[in-house]
Amino acid sequence: MRHLFMTTALLLASAASARGPESLSAAGFADAGQSPSQAAVLHSGRIVEADGPDQAGELDIYLCIGQSNMAGRGELGAEYADTLDSVWLLDADGKMEPACNPLNKYSTIRKDIAMQGVGPAWSFAQSMAERTGRRVGLVVNARGGSSIDSWLKGAADGYYEQALARTRQALEYGSLKAVIWHQGETDIAEPEAYLPKLEKLVSDLRADLGIPQLPFIFGELAPWLKDATAGEFREMLHEAARAIPYSACVSSQGLTPLRDEHDPHFDASSQVILGRRYAEALLEMPGMDE
């Protein structure tokens, strides 16, 4: 009987592989040290991993985009090495895998993998899973040094289109709940020009994803920045939170730099705090506690 069950499971796994992206990968059996009889089940005609998303529509999906602080430049210490409970990450093949740092590793627009570290999505996802009791799916697609101009729909760099395409892949596994955005260091000298661009980005995402009230959370830049327009840029972000419906701006007060006060990047412990602030801001929005 055991032999028959093993054979059946293997045949089912092979069938799922032949179907391609319509099913979750069963290739992780060997990597996890499990036989198909231990790790695979048949659900609605799909082979899935027993500990993974086991049905369409299960995950709360969050899109995480922006520049280097969203990509994560915090130090990858041992305390940030664990796989997160109940949190999944969209991989390079458009499938979900257990989330572990660096979360920007599958970004289609990232810089060198060696540059990727701890970002706010790590503690954000952990907080959302703990507070809501639901499984979380992340789409992290950031690029260091990018201007908001590169993120606008139709821009030559195509960052908007890449984020949209990856989000649509993730929707096989759940529904999009919010976008978290951390960007602006590249554009700090032009706060007046930034607000209408941010409004357009949010409007286009909501229209293209068909979610008019999609929450959009963004964060202040590092409070130690000495640029002449740093204060004006911070005020503009709070103005944006008032001007854009279903949005919020997260404070960066009390956070600390990766190296020194010439560095615009947050260190790992500050990224953890920032991510929790993103989660708190989102949870305070109407309907998010349901």
mmCIF file of C-alpha atoms in Angstrom:
data_model
loop_
_atom_site.group_PDB
_atom_site.id
_atom_site.type_symbol
_atom_site.label_atom_id
_atom_site.label_comp_id
_atom_site.label_asym_id
_atom_site.label_seq_id
_atom_site.Cartn_x
_atom_site.Cartn_y
_atom_site.Cartn_z
ATOM 1 C CA MET A 1 0.000 0.000 0.000
ATOM 2 C CA ARG A 2 2.838 2.393 0.897
ATOM 3 C CA HIS A 3 4.465 1.634 -2.467
ATOM 4 C CA LEU A 4 1.177 2.326 -4.261
ATOM 5 C CA PHE A 5 0.739 5.677 -2.445
ATOM 6 C CA MET A 6 4.304 6.703 -3.234
ATOM 7 C CA THR A 7 3.855 5.815 -6.897
ATOM 8 C CA THR A 8 0.568 7.722 -7.115
ATOM 9 C CA ALA A 9 2.093 10.810 -5.525
ATOM 10 C CA LEU A 10 5.017 10.708 -7.934
ATOM 11 C CA LEU A 11 2.684 10.437 -10.909
ATOM 12 C CA LEU A 12 0.644 13.379 -9.654
ATOM 13 C CA ALA A 13 3.794 15.454 -9.171
ATOM 14 C CA SER A 14 4.882 14.655 -12.712
ATOM 15 C CA ALA A 15 1.500 15.703 -14.056
ATOM 16 C CA ALA A 16 1.709 19.005 -12.224
ATOM 17 C CA SER A 17 5.177 19.628 -13.593
ATOM 18 C CA ALA A 18 3.892 19.072 -17.109
ATOM 19 C CA ARG A 19 1.175 21.676 -16.568
ATOM 20 C CA GLY A 20 3.843 24.316 -15.839
ATOM 21 C CA PRO A 21 2.965 27.537 -14.034
ATOM 22 C CA GLU A 22 -0.611 26.473 -13.321
ATOM 23 C CA SER A 23 0.611 24.520 -10.281
ATOM 24 C CA LEU A 24 2.947 25.111 -7.392
ATOM 25 C CA SER A 25 6.307 23.445 -7.858
ATOM 26 C CA ALA A 26 6.831 20.012 -6.335
ATOM 27 C CA ALA A 27 10.555 20.219 -7.040
ATOM 28 C CA GLY A 28 11.179 21.235 -3.447
ATOM 29 C CA PHE A 29 10.626 17.659 -2.207
ATOM 30 C CA ALA A 30 14.257 16.653 -2.588
ATOM 31 C CA ASP A 31 15.531 19.983 -1.298
ATOM 32 C CA ALA A 32 13.419 19.663 1.825
ATOM 33 C CA GLY A 33 14.520 16.076 2.415
ATOM 34 C CA GLN A 34 10.959 14.828 2.016
ATOM 35 C CA SER A 35 9.444 12.205 -0.209
ATOM 36 C CA PRO A 36 6.410 13.154 -2.300
ATOM 37 C CA SER A 37 4.270 11.041 0.035
ATOM 38 C CA GLN A 38 5.279 13.332 2.910
ATOM 39 C CA ALA A 39 5.099 16.683 1.171
ATOM 40 C CA ALA A 40 2.595 16.534 -1.681
ATOM 41 C CA VAL A 41 -1.152 16.598 -1.643
ATOM 42 C CA LEU A 42 -3.660 16.964 -4.433
ATOM 43 C CA HIS A 43 -5.897 20.024 -4.092
ATOM 44 C CA SER A 44 -8.382 21.005 -6.792
ATOM 45 C CA GLY A 45 -6.261 19.306 -9.437
ATOM 46 C CA ARG A 46 -3.027 21.008 -8.307
ATOM 47 C CA ILE A 47 0.039 19.550 -6.647
ATOM 48 C CA VAL A 48 1.061 21.754 -3.749
ATOM 49 C CA GLU A 49 3.504 21.622 -0.872
ATOM 50 C CA ALA A 50 1.794 20.639 2.360
ATOM 51 C CA ASP A 51 3.153 23.657 4.223
ATOM 52 C CA GLY A 52 2.612 26.056 1.328
ATOM 53 C CA PRO A 53 -0.325 28.035 -0.020
ATOM 54 C CA ASP A 54 -2.805 25.214 -0.625
ATOM 55 C CA GLN A 55 -5.483 27.009 -2.570
ATOM 56 C CA ALA A 56 -5.997 29.969 -4.845
ATOM 57 C CA GLY A 57 -7.037 33.104 -2.999
ATOM 58 C CA GLU A 58 -5.350 32.162 0.271
ATOM 59 C CA LEU A 59 -2.606 34.789 0.712
ATOM 60 C CA ASP A 60 -2.791 38.478 1.545
ATOM 61 C CA ILE A 61 -0.479 39.949 -1.106
ATOM 62 C CA TYR A 62 1.639 43.073 -0.576
ATOM 63 C CA LEU A 63 3.661 44.841 -3.259
ATOM 64 C CA CYS A 64 6.903 46.374 -1.931
ATOM 65 C CA ILE A 65 8.609 48.833 -4.294
ATOM 66 C CA GLY A 66 10.968 51.805 -4.270
ATOM 67 C CA GLN A 67 14.703 52.361 -4.142
ATOM 68 C CA SER A 68 17.556 51.140 -1.949
ATOM 69 C CA ASN A 69 15.930 51.405 1.481
ATOM 70 C CA MET A 70 13.026 49.272 0.237
ATOM 71 C CA ALA A 71 15.439 46.869 -1.461
ATOM 72 C CA GLY A 72 17.223 46.677 1.889
ATOM 73 C CA ARG A 73 20.749 47.662 2.771
ATOM 74 C CA GLY A 74 20.636 46.613 6.435
ATOM 75 C CA GLU A 75 23.266 44.150 7.625
ATOM 76 C CA LEU A 76 22.266 40.504 7.183
ATOM 77 C CA GLY A 77 23.075 39.290 10.699
ATOM 78 C CA ALA A 78 22.112 35.907 12.107
ATOM 79 C CA GLU A 79 19.037 37.399 13.788
ATOM 80 C CA TYR A 80 17.594 38.138 10.338
ATOM 81 C CA ALA A 81 18.392 34.760 8.776
ATOM 82 C CA ASP A 82 15.305 32.804 9.813
ATOM 83 C CA THR A 83 12.510 31.926 7.430
ATOM 84 C CA LEU A 84 9.429 33.904 8.412
ATOM 85 C CA ASP A 85 6.395 32.037 9.712
ATOM 86 C CA SER A 86 3.301 32.320 7.502
ATOM 87 C CA VAL A 87 5.094 34.615 5.035
ATOM 88 C CA TRP A 88 5.786 33.750 1.396
ATOM 89 C CA LEU A 89 7.864 35.435 -1.281
ATOM 90 C CA LEU A 90 7.251 35.495 -5.029
ATOM 91 C CA ASP A 91 10.276 33.866 -6.647
ATOM 92 C CA ALA A 92 11.875 34.263 -10.071
ATOM 93 C CA ASP A 93 9.483 31.719 -11.608
ATOM 94 C CA GLY A 94 6.330 33.399 -10.332
ATOM 95 C CA LYS A 95 5.810 30.824 -7.580
ATOM 96 C CA MET A 96 5.667 31.304 -3.825
ATOM 97 C CA GLU A 97 8.444 30.111 -1.530
ATOM 98 C CA PRO A 98 8.946 30.559 2.237
ATOM 99 C CA ALA A 99 10.241 34.100 2.769
ATOM 100 C CA CYS A 100 13.776 34.704 3.980
ATOM 101 C CA ASN A 101 16.287 37.515 3.527
ATOM 102 C CA PRO A 102 17.285 39.186 1.350
ATOM 103 C CA LEU A 103 13.705 39.702 0.219
ATOM 104 C CA ASN A 104 14.719 41.729 -2.845
ATOM 105 C CA LYS A 105 16.717 38.826 -4.291
ATOM 106 C CA TYR A 106 14.095 38.047 -6.940
ATOM 107 C CA SER A 107 13.542 41.635 -8.021
ATOM 108 C CA THR A 108 13.658 41.798 -11.804
ATOM 109 C CA ILE A 109 15.271 45.249 -11.629
ATOM 110 C CA ARG A 110 17.641 44.930 -8.641
ATOM 111 C CA LYS A 111 21.311 45.748 -8.480
ATOM 112 C CA ASP A 112 23.947 43.122 -7.603
ATOM 113 C CA ILE A 113 22.743 40.413 -5.221
ATOM 114 C CA ALA A 114 25.614 41.200 -2.835
ATOM 115 C CA MET A 115 24.056 44.630 -2.213
ATOM 116 C CA GLN A 116 20.703 43.250 -1.024
ATOM 117 C CA GLY A 117 20.102 43.245 2.727
ATOM 118 C CA VAL A 118 17.428 43.780 5.363
ATOM 119 C CA GLY A 119 14.591 46.086 4.317
ATOM 120 C CA PRO A 120 11.267 47.098 5.877
ATOM 121 C CA ALA A 121 9.290 44.343 4.133
ATOM 122 C CA TRP A 122 10.775 41.758 6.523
ATOM 123 C CA SER A 123 9.231 43.059 9.752
ATOM 124 C CA PHE A 124 6.227 44.485 7.908
ATOM 125 C CA ALA A 125 5.223 41.032 6.673
ATOM 126 C CA GLN A 126 5.913 39.451 10.041
ATOM 127 C CA SER A 127 3.751 42.063 11.783
ATOM 128 C CA MET A 128 0.899 41.704 9.291
ATOM 129 C CA ALA A 129 0.876 37.912 9.643
ATOM 130 C CA GLU A 130 0.902 38.115 13.438
ATOM 131 C CA ARG A 131 -1.699 40.870 13.726
ATOM 132 C CA THR A 132 -4.163 39.555 11.139
ATOM 133 C CA GLY A 133 -3.659 35.831 11.679
ATOM 134 C CA ARG A 134 -3.441 35.425 7.911
ATOM 135 C CA ARG A 135 -0.748 34.156 5.569
ATOM 136 C CA VAL A 136 1.171 36.853 3.738
ATOM 137 C CA GLY A 137 2.598 36.854 0.220
ATOM 138 C CA LEU A 138 5.257 39.415 -0.712
ATOM 139 C CA VAL A 139 6.187 40.834 -4.100
ATOM 140 C CA VAL A 140 9.434 42.739 -3.523
ATOM 141 C CA ASN A 141 10.665 44.504 -6.663
ATOM 142 C CA ALA A 142 12.861 47.462 -5.741
ATOM 143 C CA ARG A 143 15.964 49.049 -7.251
ATOM 144 C CA GLY A 144 18.554 51.171 -5.478
ATOM 145 C CA GLY A 145 19.210 54.660 -6.799
ATOM 146 C CA SER A 146 16.024 54.787 -8.853
ATOM 147 C CA SER A 147 14.147 58.047 -9.441
ATOM 148 C CA ILE A 148 10.378 58.274 -9.285
ATOM 149 C CA ASP A 149 10.566 59.164 -12.981
ATOM 150 C CA SER A 150 11.711 55.594 -13.664
ATOM 151 C CA TRP A 151 8.684 54.257 -11.774
ATOM 152 C CA LEU A 152 6.051 56.088 -13.770
ATOM 153 C CA LYS A 153 3.898 54.155 -16.208
ATOM 154 C CA GLY A 154 5.439 54.182 -19.675
ATOM 155 C CA ALA A 155 8.915 55.249 -18.519
ATOM 156 C CA ALA A 156 11.811 53.829 -20.525
ATOM 157 C CA ASP A 157 13.155 51.806 -17.571
ATOM 158 C CA GLY A 158 9.895 49.890 -17.290
ATOM 159 C CA TYR A 159 9.954 49.558 -13.490
ATOM 160 C CA TYR A 160 6.202 50.154 -13.263
ATOM 161 C CA GLU A 161 5.464 47.457 -15.823
ATOM 162 C CA GLN A 162 7.796 44.991 -14.083
ATOM 163 C CA ALA A 163 6.078 45.576 -10.739
ATOM 164 C CA LEU A 164 2.656 45.212 -12.333
ATOM 165 C CA ALA A 165 3.589 41.980 -14.109
ATOM 166 C CA ARG A 166 4.981 40.390 -10.951
ATOM 167 C CA THR A 167 1.963 41.466 -8.921
ATOM 168 C CA ARG A 168 -0.319 39.788 -11.443
ATOM 169 C CA GLN A 169 1.715 36.593 -11.090
ATOM 170 C CA ALA A 170 1.223 36.731 -7.323
ATOM 171 C CA LEU A 171 -2.535 37.140 -7.644
ATOM 172 C CA GLU A 172 -2.757 33.429 -8.448
ATOM 173 C CA TYR A 173 -2.137 32.918 -4.737
ATOM 174 C CA GLY A 174 -4.341 35.571 -3.171
ATOM 175 C CA SER A 175 -5.580 39.142 -3.313
ATOM 176 C CA LEU A 176 -3.584 42.368 -3.231
ATOM 177 C CA LYS A 177 -4.083 44.215 0.052
ATOM 178 C CA ALA A 178 -1.682 47.167 -0.180
ATOM 179 C CA VAL A 179 1.436 48.706 -1.691
ATOM 180 C CA ILE A 180 4.323 49.849 0.493
ATOM 181 C CA TRP A 181 6.695 52.360 -1.074
ATOM 182 C CA HIS A 182 9.983 53.808 0.128
ATOM 183 C CA GLN A 183 11.673 56.099 -2.350
ATOM 184 C CA GLY A 184 12.753 59.707 -2.764
ATOM 185 C CA GLU A 185 16.420 60.032 -1.887
ATOM 186 C CA THR A 186 17.191 60.452 -5.589
ATOM 187 C CA ASP A 187 14.473 63.114 -5.952
ATOM 188 C CA ILE A 188 14.991 65.033 -2.711
ATOM 189 C CA ALA A 189 16.030 68.226 -4.522
ATOM 190 C CA GLU A 190 12.630 68.527 -6.253
ATOM 191 C CA PRO A 191 9.841 68.155 -3.672
ATOM 192 C CA GLU A 192 7.357 70.284 -5.634
ATOM 193 C CA ALA A 193 7.691 68.085 -8.716
ATOM 194 C CA TYR A 194 7.467 64.868 -6.699
ATOM 195 C CA LEU A 195 3.895 65.086 -5.414
ATOM 196 C CA PRO A 196 2.075 65.032 -8.792
ATOM 197 C CA LYS A 197 4.298 62.155 -9.898
ATOM 198 C CA LEU A 198 3.451 60.176 -6.778
ATOM 199 C CA GLU A 199 -0.241 60.876 -7.318
ATOM 200 C CA LYS A 200 0.041 59.573 -10.883
ATOM 201 C CA LEU A 201 1.886 56.433 -9.778
ATOM 202 C CA VAL A 202 -0.788 55.616 -7.211
ATOM 203 C CA SER A 203 -3.635 56.389 -9.615
ATOM 204 C CA ASP A 204 -2.171 54.216 -12.369
ATOM 205 C CA LEU A 205 -1.551 51.257 -10.053
ATOM 206 C CA ARG A 206 -5.091 51.401 -8.716
ATOM 207 C CA ALA A 207 -6.555 51.644 -12.209
ATOM 208 C CA ASP A 208 -4.434 48.894 -13.757
ATOM 209 C CA LEU A 209 -5.010 46.522 -10.844
ATOM 210 C CA GLY A 210 -8.706 47.337 -10.651
ATOM 211 C CA ILE A 211 -8.593 48.333 -6.958
ATOM 212 C CA PRO A 212 -9.693 51.988 -6.633
ATOM 213 C CA GLN A 213 -9.184 52.028 -2.855
ATOM 214 C CA LEU A 214 -5.885 50.121 -2.799
ATOM 215 C CA PRO A 215 -3.970 51.315 0.301
ATOM 216 C CA PHE A 216 -0.629 52.947 -0.506
ATOM 217 C CA ILE A 217 1.805 53.490 2.385
ATOM 218 C CA PHE A 218 5.042 55.442 2.028
ATOM 219 C CA GLY A 219 7.772 56.503 4.424
ATOM 220 C CA GLU A 220 9.831 59.527 5.344
ATOM 221 C CA LEU A 221 13.440 59.644 4.233
ATOM 222 C CA ALA A 222 16.265 59.471 6.776
ATOM 223 C CA PRO A 223 15.834 62.294 9.340
ATOM 224 C CA TRP A 224 19.563 63.065 9.407
ATOM 225 C CA LEU A 225 19.798 64.097 5.740
ATOM 226 C CA LYS A 226 21.288 67.594 5.416
ATOM 227 C CA ASP A 227 20.048 68.463 1.923
ATOM 228 C CA ALA A 228 18.660 71.992 1.732
ATOM 229 C CA THR A 229 15.276 70.640 0.685
ATOM 230 C CA ALA A 230 15.125 67.697 3.146
ATOM 231 C CA GLY A 231 12.608 69.393 5.434
ATOM 232 C CA GLU A 232 10.481 70.528 2.517
ATOM 233 C CA PHE A 233 10.516 67.009 1.084
ATOM 234 C CA ARG A 234 9.340 65.572 4.404
ATOM 235 C CA GLU A 235 6.489 68.083 4.580
ATOM 236 C CA MET A 236 5.542 67.243 1.004
ATOM 237 C CA LEU A 237 5.215 63.548 1.883
ATOM 238 C CA HIS A 238 2.773 64.370 4.662
ATOM 239 C CA GLU A 239 0.881 66.625 2.277
ATOM 240 C CA ALA A 240 0.724 63.672 -0.130
ATOM 241 C CA ALA A 241 -0.817 61.513 2.594
ATOM 242 C CA ARG A 242 -3.567 64.113 2.967
ATOM 243 C CA ALA A 243 -4.043 64.544 -0.781
ATOM 244 C CA ILE A 244 -4.078 60.877 -1.838
ATOM 245 C CA PRO A 245 -7.068 58.889 -0.547
ATOM 246 C CA TYR A 246 -6.287 55.641 1.285
ATOM 247 C CA SER A 247 -2.643 56.550 1.819
ATOM 248 C CA ALA A 248 -0.416 57.212 4.822
ATOM 249 C CA CYS A 249 3.089 58.474 5.533
ATOM 250 C CA VAL A 250 5.267 56.627 8.052
ATOM 251 C CA SER A 251 7.683 58.494 10.324
ATOM 252 C CA SER A 252 11.431 57.784 10.257
ATOM 253 C CA GLN A 253 12.107 59.696 13.478
ATOM 254 C CA GLY A 254 14.480 57.955 15.884
ATOM 255 C CA LEU A 255 15.981 55.677 13.240
ATOM 256 C CA THR A 256 19.728 55.354 12.716
ATOM 257 C CA PRO A 257 22.060 55.194 9.688
ATOM 258 C CA LEU A 258 23.823 52.183 8.260
ATOM 259 C CA ARG A 259 27.244 53.833 8.506
ATOM 260 C CA ASP A 260 27.173 57.541 9.359
ATOM 261 C CA GLU A 261 25.046 60.631 8.813
ATOM 262 C CA HIS A 262 26.284 60.963 5.246
ATOM 263 C CA ASP A 263 24.606 57.626 4.494
ATOM 264 C CA PRO A 264 20.915 57.752 3.444
ATOM 265 C CA HIS A 265 20.379 54.089 4.333
ATOM 266 C CA PHE A 266 18.810 52.749 7.515
ATOM 267 C CA ASP A 267 20.647 50.076 9.483
ATOM 268 C CA ALA A 268 19.001 46.695 10.034
ATOM 269 C CA SER A 269 17.490 47.458 13.443
ATOM 270 C CA SER A 270 15.973 50.659 12.061
ATOM 271 C CA GLN A 271 14.564 48.769 9.082
ATOM 272 C CA VAL A 272 12.800 46.457 11.519
ATOM 273 C CA ILE A 273 11.244 49.436 13.308
ATOM 274 C CA LEU A 274 10.310 51.059 10.003
ATOM 275 C CA GLY A 275 8.597 47.912 8.742
ATOM 276 C CA ARG A 276 6.525 47.686 11.911
ATOM 277 C CA ARG A 277 5.509 51.316 11.442
ATOM 278 C CA TYR A 278 4.370 50.509 7.910
ATOM 279 C CA ALA A 279 2.243 47.679 9.293
ATOM 280 C CA GLU A 280 0.787 49.867 12.030
ATOM 281 C CA ALA A 281 -0.130 52.593 9.543
ATOM 282 C CA LEU A 282 -1.848 50.061 7.304
ATOM 283 C CA LEU A 283 -3.735 48.420 10.152
ATOM 284 C CA GLU A 284 -5.081 51.803 11.229
ATOM 285 C CA MET A 285 -6.801 52.241 7.873
ATOM 286 C CA PRO A 286 -10.583 51.671 7.763
ATOM 287 C CA GLY A 287 -11.482 48.054 7.093
ATOM 288 C CA MET A 288 -8.004 46.616 7.682
ATOM 289 C CA ASP A 289 -8.929 45.171 11.081
ATOM 290 C CA GLU A 290 -11.786 43.109 9.674
#
